[in-house]
Amino acid sequence: MLKNYMSEDQKLPLFGVGPYMIFVIALVSFIGQILFGYVWKIGTLDKPWSVFFKVIGVLLIIAGIAVWFIGAVRSDMDNSIEKNILKTDGIYAWVRNPMYSGWWLAIAGITFLFNNVCMLILPVINWGIMTVWIMQTEEKWLLDLYGDEYAKYMKRVNRFIPWRR
């Protein structure tokens, strides 16, 4: 387990796997943007599609920042982690990982700004990376810590897309 604890009683790392996972998906996107846009030079769109892609990109970035902000700052998640409380209210009643969802949306938005249809595979790849990473780390930790309470929460609330099941 990562060692970014605030106190001895705290059971989970404060930042989880987030910094490492976000670095990896940002790196995957960066490499993809270099390959498609500059090395292979395929998939670049002209107007009017380039304008459409830029608008979608900006909207995704704004949505990502908003979702991240609500999950990270407005929800007081740090306090819940420090006190070993399973957070299931606020935005966490709609999505289990809003901070990661926000990062994913923002990085996907940046990808759209490059106006390249081939790069649309990058958010899909990043989604897969995030899903496997979270399933193999934080979800296991939370199941160990909260047991049936977290298992029920998993069935009720989606991992990355904000909606209830």
PDB file of C-alpha atoms in Angstrom:
ATOM      1  CA  MET A   1       0.000   0.000   0.000  1.00  0.00           C
ATOM      2  CA  LEU A   2       1.166   3.559  -0.629  1.00  0.00           C
ATOM      3  CA  LYS A   3       2.546   5.417   2.376  1.00  0.00           C
ATOM      4  CA  ASN A   4       1.010   8.892   2.086  1.00  0.00           C
ATOM      5  CA  TYR A   5      -0.836   8.646   5.423  1.00  0.00           C
ATOM      6  CA  MET A   6      -1.807  11.605   7.568  1.00  0.00           C
ATOM      7  CA  SER A   7      -2.027   9.628  10.826  1.00  0.00           C
ATOM      8  CA  GLU A   8      -1.404   6.151  12.194  1.00  0.00           C
ATOM      9  CA  ASP A   9      -5.164   5.481  12.414  1.00  0.00           C
ATOM     10  CA  GLN A  10      -5.764   6.300   8.758  1.00  0.00           C
ATOM     11  CA  LYS A  11      -6.337   3.114   6.766  1.00  0.00           C
ATOM     12  CA  LEU A  12      -6.086   4.416   3.189  1.00  0.00           C
ATOM     13  CA  PRO A  13      -3.452   6.542   1.450  1.00  0.00           C
ATOM     14  CA  LEU A  14      -4.655  10.133   1.154  1.00  0.00           C
ATOM     15  CA  PHE A  15      -3.989  10.412  -2.576  1.00  0.00           C
ATOM     16  CA  GLY A  16      -4.713   6.789  -3.480  1.00  0.00           C
ATOM     17  CA  VAL A  17      -3.212   5.693  -6.766  1.00  0.00           C
ATOM     18  CA  GLY A  18      -4.353   8.896  -8.453  1.00  0.00           C
ATOM     19  CA  PRO A  19      -1.070  10.701  -9.085  1.00  0.00           C
ATOM     20  CA  TYR A  20       0.512   7.603 -10.629  1.00  0.00           C
ATOM     21  CA  MET A  21      -2.535   6.657 -12.685  1.00  0.00           C
ATOM     22  CA  ILE A  22      -3.108  10.191 -13.971  1.00  0.00           C
ATOM     23  CA  PHE A  23       0.561  10.422 -14.954  1.00  0.00           C
ATOM     24  CA  VAL A  24       0.238   7.184 -16.959  1.00  0.00           C
ATOM     25  CA  ILE A  25      -2.940   8.195 -18.812  1.00  0.00           C
ATOM     26  CA  ALA A  26      -1.520  11.654 -19.518  1.00  0.00           C
ATOM     27  CA  LEU A  27       1.652  10.011 -20.851  1.00  0.00           C
ATOM     28  CA  VAL A  28      -0.373   7.625 -23.048  1.00  0.00           C
ATOM     29  CA  SER A  29      -2.288  10.606 -24.447  1.00  0.00           C
ATOM     30  CA  PHE A  30       0.874  12.619 -25.013  1.00  0.00           C
ATOM     31  CA  ILE A  31       2.574   9.747 -26.850  1.00  0.00           C
ATOM     32  CA  GLY A  32      -0.566   9.180 -28.927  1.00  0.00           C
ATOM     33  CA  GLN A  33      -0.753  12.853 -29.834  1.00  0.00           C
ATOM     34  CA  ILE A  34       2.892  12.863 -30.921  1.00  0.00           C
ATOM     35  CA  LEU A  35       2.515   9.676 -32.975  1.00  0.00           C
ATOM     36  CA  PHE A  36      -0.754  10.534 -34.719  1.00  0.00           C
ATOM     37  CA  GLY A  37      -0.167  14.257 -35.134  1.00  0.00           C
ATOM     38  CA  TYR A  38       3.539  14.558 -35.841  1.00  0.00           C
ATOM     39  CA  VAL A  39       5.104  11.190 -36.668  1.00  0.00           C
ATOM     40  CA  TRP A  40       2.429   9.427 -38.712  1.00  0.00           C
ATOM     41  CA  LYS A  41       0.528  12.627 -39.633  1.00  0.00           C
ATOM     42  CA  ILE A  42      -2.787  10.833 -40.092  1.00  0.00           C
ATOM     43  CA  GLY A  43      -6.339  11.656 -39.077  1.00  0.00           C
ATOM     44  CA  THR A  44      -6.133  15.450 -38.888  1.00  0.00           C
ATOM     45  CA  LEU A  45      -9.480  17.135 -39.523  1.00  0.00           C
ATOM     46  CA  ASP A  46     -10.209  20.309 -41.455  1.00  0.00           C
ATOM     47  CA  LYS A  47     -13.043  22.801 -40.942  1.00  0.00           C
ATOM     48  CA  PRO A  48     -15.896  22.465 -40.016  1.00  0.00           C
ATOM     49  CA  TRP A  49     -14.959  19.300 -38.100  1.00  0.00           C
ATOM     50  CA  SER A  50     -11.924  20.915 -36.494  1.00  0.00           C
ATOM     51  CA  VAL A  51     -14.149  23.609 -34.969  1.00  0.00           C
ATOM     52  CA  PHE A  52     -16.563  20.943 -33.704  1.00  0.00           C
ATOM     53  CA  PHE A  53     -13.700  18.989 -32.119  1.00  0.00           C
ATOM     54  CA  LYS A  54     -12.328  22.124 -30.430  1.00  0.00           C
ATOM     55  CA  VAL A  55     -15.746  22.991 -28.970  1.00  0.00           C
ATOM     56  CA  ILE A  56     -16.194  19.426 -27.685  1.00  0.00           C
ATOM     57  CA  GLY A  57     -12.662  19.547 -26.266  1.00  0.00           C
ATOM     58  CA  VAL A  58     -13.253  22.781 -24.367  1.00  0.00           C
ATOM     59  CA  LEU A  59     -16.583  21.497 -23.004  1.00  0.00           C
ATOM     60  CA  LEU A  60     -14.950  18.256 -21.834  1.00  0.00           C
ATOM     61  CA  ILE A  61     -12.133  20.170 -20.135  1.00  0.00           C
ATOM     62  CA  ILE A  62     -14.622  22.430 -18.334  1.00  0.00           C
ATOM     63  CA  ALA A  63     -16.747  19.442 -17.298  1.00  0.00           C
ATOM     64  CA  GLY A  64     -13.636  17.602 -16.112  1.00  0.00           C
ATOM     65  CA  ILE A  65     -12.458  20.504 -13.986  1.00  0.00           C
ATOM     66  CA  ALA A  66     -15.937  20.907 -12.483  1.00  0.00           C
ATOM     67  CA  VAL A  67     -16.317  17.199 -11.653  1.00  0.00           C
ATOM     68  CA  TRP A  68     -12.795  17.038 -10.202  1.00  0.00           C
ATOM     69  CA  PHE A  69     -13.359  20.200  -8.130  1.00  0.00           C
ATOM     70  CA  ILE A  70     -16.639  18.952  -6.680  1.00  0.00           C
ATOM     71  CA  GLY A  71     -15.100  15.562  -5.854  1.00  0.00           C
ATOM     72  CA  ALA A  72     -11.802  16.853  -4.486  1.00  0.00           C
ATOM     73  CA  VAL A  73     -12.566  20.210  -2.898  1.00  0.00           C
ATOM     74  CA  ARG A  74     -16.293  20.605  -2.280  1.00  0.00           C
ATOM     75  CA  SER A  75     -16.840  17.091  -0.927  1.00  0.00           C
ATOM     76  CA  ASP A  76     -14.308  17.300   1.925  1.00  0.00           C
ATOM     77  CA  MET A  77     -12.967  13.911   0.843  1.00  0.00           C
ATOM     78  CA  ASP A  78      -9.650  14.412   2.685  1.00  0.00           C
ATOM     79  CA  ASN A  79     -11.511  14.470   5.992  1.00  0.00           C
ATOM     80  CA  SER A  80     -13.401  11.259   5.128  1.00  0.00           C
ATOM     81  CA  ILE A  81     -10.159   9.474   4.243  1.00  0.00           C
ATOM     82  CA  GLU A  82      -8.401  10.668   7.397  1.00  0.00           C
ATOM     83  CA  LYS A  83     -11.320   9.462   9.560  1.00  0.00           C
ATOM     84  CA  ASN A  84     -11.833   6.197   7.616  1.00  0.00           C
ATOM     85  CA  ILE A  85     -15.392   7.135   6.635  1.00  0.00           C
ATOM     86  CA  LEU A  86     -16.836   5.743   3.398  1.00  0.00           C
ATOM     87  CA  LYS A  87     -17.989   8.791   1.441  1.00  0.00           C
ATOM     88  CA  THR A  88     -21.322   8.057  -0.280  1.00  0.00           C
ATOM     89  CA  ASP A  89     -23.092  11.412  -0.272  1.00  0.00           C
ATOM     90  CA  GLY A  90     -22.873  14.476  -2.497  1.00  0.00           C
ATOM     91  CA  ILE A  91     -21.220  13.730  -5.828  1.00  0.00           C
ATOM     92  CA  TYR A  92     -20.157  10.357  -4.404  1.00  0.00           C
ATOM     93  CA  ALA A  93     -23.829   9.339  -4.456  1.00  0.00           C
ATOM     94  CA  TRP A  94     -23.599   9.625  -8.266  1.00  0.00           C
ATOM     95  CA  VAL A  95     -20.075   8.443  -9.091  1.00  0.00           C
ATOM     96  CA  ARG A  96     -17.534   6.502  -7.018  1.00  0.00           C
ATOM     97  CA  ASN A  97     -14.425   8.188  -8.442  1.00  0.00           C
ATOM     98  CA  PRO A  98     -15.278  11.781  -9.405  1.00  0.00           C
ATOM     99  CA  MET A  99     -11.698  13.008  -9.170  1.00  0.00           C
ATOM    100  CA  TYR A 100     -10.502  10.365 -11.620  1.00  0.00           C
ATOM    101  CA  SER A 101     -13.545  10.990 -13.825  1.00  0.00           C
ATOM    102  CA  GLY A 102     -12.668  14.678 -13.880  1.00  0.00           C
ATOM    103  CA  TRP A 103      -9.085  13.999 -14.904  1.00  0.00           C
ATOM    104  CA  TRP A 104     -10.236  11.565 -17.587  1.00  0.00           C
ATOM    105  CA  LEU A 105     -12.700  14.119 -19.012  1.00  0.00           C
ATOM    106  CA  ALA A 106     -10.071  16.885 -19.031  1.00  0.00           C
ATOM    107  CA  ILE A 107      -7.438  14.705 -20.711  1.00  0.00           C
ATOM    108  CA  ALA A 108     -10.030  13.509 -23.247  1.00  0.00           C
ATOM    109  CA  GLY A 109     -10.878  17.173 -23.880  1.00  0.00           C
ATOM    110  CA  ILE A 110      -7.241  18.005 -24.548  1.00  0.00           C
ATOM    111  CA  THR A 111      -7.158  15.091 -26.986  1.00  0.00           C
ATOM    112  CA  PHE A 112     -10.117  16.581 -28.872  1.00  0.00           C
ATOM    113  CA  LEU A 113      -8.290  19.914 -29.192  1.00  0.00           C
ATOM    114  CA  PHE A 114      -5.799  18.244 -31.530  1.00  0.00           C
ATOM    115  CA  ASN A 115      -8.539  17.783 -34.203  1.00  0.00           C
ATOM    116  CA  ASN A 116      -7.468  14.261 -35.002  1.00  0.00           C
ATOM    117  CA  VAL A 117      -9.987  11.485 -35.495  1.00  0.00           C
ATOM    118  CA  CYS A 118      -7.360   8.779 -34.900  1.00  0.00           C
ATOM    119  CA  MET A 119      -6.770  10.134 -31.400  1.00  0.00           C
ATOM    120  CA  LEU A 120     -10.312   9.202 -30.376  1.00  0.00           C
ATOM    121  CA  ILE A 121      -8.909   5.806 -29.439  1.00  0.00           C
ATOM    122  CA  LEU A 122      -6.836   7.421 -26.656  1.00  0.00           C
ATOM    123  CA  PRO A 123      -9.728   8.150 -24.241  1.00  0.00           C
ATOM    124  CA  VAL A 124     -10.895   4.546 -24.732  1.00  0.00           C
ATOM    125  CA  ILE A 125      -7.414   3.207 -23.929  1.00  0.00           C
ATOM    126  CA  ASN A 126      -7.189   5.513 -20.912  1.00  0.00           C
ATOM    127  CA  TRP A 127     -10.618   4.354 -19.714  1.00  0.00           C
ATOM    128  CA  GLY A 128      -9.379   0.774 -19.818  1.00  0.00           C
ATOM    129  CA  ILE A 129      -6.190   1.643 -17.947  1.00  0.00           C
ATOM    130  CA  MET A 130      -8.141   3.470 -15.248  1.00  0.00           C
ATOM    131  CA  THR A 131     -10.693   0.680 -14.873  1.00  0.00           C
ATOM    132  CA  VAL A 132      -8.107  -2.067 -14.428  1.00  0.00           C
ATOM    133  CA  TRP A 133      -5.931   0.081 -12.171  1.00  0.00           C
ATOM    134  CA  ILE A 134      -8.809   1.038  -9.856  1.00  0.00           C
ATOM    135  CA  MET A 135     -10.173  -2.522  -9.748  1.00  0.00           C
ATOM    136  CA  GLN A 136      -6.753  -3.899  -8.791  1.00  0.00           C
ATOM    137  CA  THR A 137      -5.954  -1.303  -6.135  1.00  0.00           C
ATOM    138  CA  GLU A 138      -8.438   1.068  -4.543  1.00  0.00           C
ATOM    139  CA  GLU A 139     -11.517  -1.108  -4.979  1.00  0.00           C
ATOM    140  CA  LYS A 140      -9.717  -3.999  -3.265  1.00  0.00           C
ATOM    141  CA  TRP A 141      -8.553  -1.720  -0.458  1.00  0.00           C
ATOM    142  CA  LEU A 142     -12.051  -0.341   0.044  1.00  0.00           C
ATOM    143  CA  LEU A 143     -13.626  -3.799   0.020  1.00  0.00           C
ATOM    144  CA  ASP A 144     -11.100  -4.924   2.639  1.00  0.00           C
ATOM    145  CA  LEU A 145     -11.780  -1.866   4.788  1.00  0.00           C
ATOM    146  CA  TYR A 146     -15.564  -1.461   4.439  1.00  0.00           C
ATOM    147  CA  GLY A 147     -16.662  -4.945   3.321  1.00  0.00           C
ATOM    148  CA  ASP A 148     -20.339  -5.357   2.501  1.00  0.00           C
ATOM    149  CA  GLU A 149     -21.009  -1.619   2.833  1.00  0.00           C
ATOM    150  CA  TYR A 150     -18.644  -0.912  -0.068  1.00  0.00           C
ATOM    151  CA  ALA A 151     -19.897  -3.911  -2.079  1.00  0.00           C
ATOM    152  CA  LYS A 152     -23.448  -2.512  -1.887  1.00  0.00           C
ATOM    153  CA  TYR A 153     -22.162   0.940  -2.819  1.00  0.00           C
ATOM    154  CA  MET A 154     -20.394  -0.556  -5.864  1.00  0.00           C
ATOM    155  CA  LYS A 155     -23.664  -2.089  -7.044  1.00  0.00           C
ATOM    156  CA  ARG A 156     -25.548   1.159  -6.529  1.00  0.00           C
ATOM    157  CA  VAL A 157     -23.096   3.732  -7.945  1.00  0.00           C
ATOM    158  CA  ASN A 158     -21.102   3.673 -11.184  1.00  0.00           C
ATOM    159  CA  ARG A 159     -17.294   3.720 -11.140  1.00  0.00           C
ATOM    160  CA  PHE A 160     -16.611   6.667 -13.489  1.00  0.00           C
ATOM    161  CA  ILE A 161     -19.827   7.901 -15.147  1.00  0.00           C
ATOM    162  CA  PRO A 162     -22.032  10.015 -12.859  1.00  0.00           C
ATOM    163  CA  TRP A 163     -25.351   8.187 -12.579  1.00  0.00           C
ATOM    164  CA  ARG A 164     -26.994   5.782 -10.219  1.00  0.00           C
ATOM    165  CA  ARG A 165     -27.850   2.271 -11.283  1.00  0.00           C
TER     166      ARG A 165
END
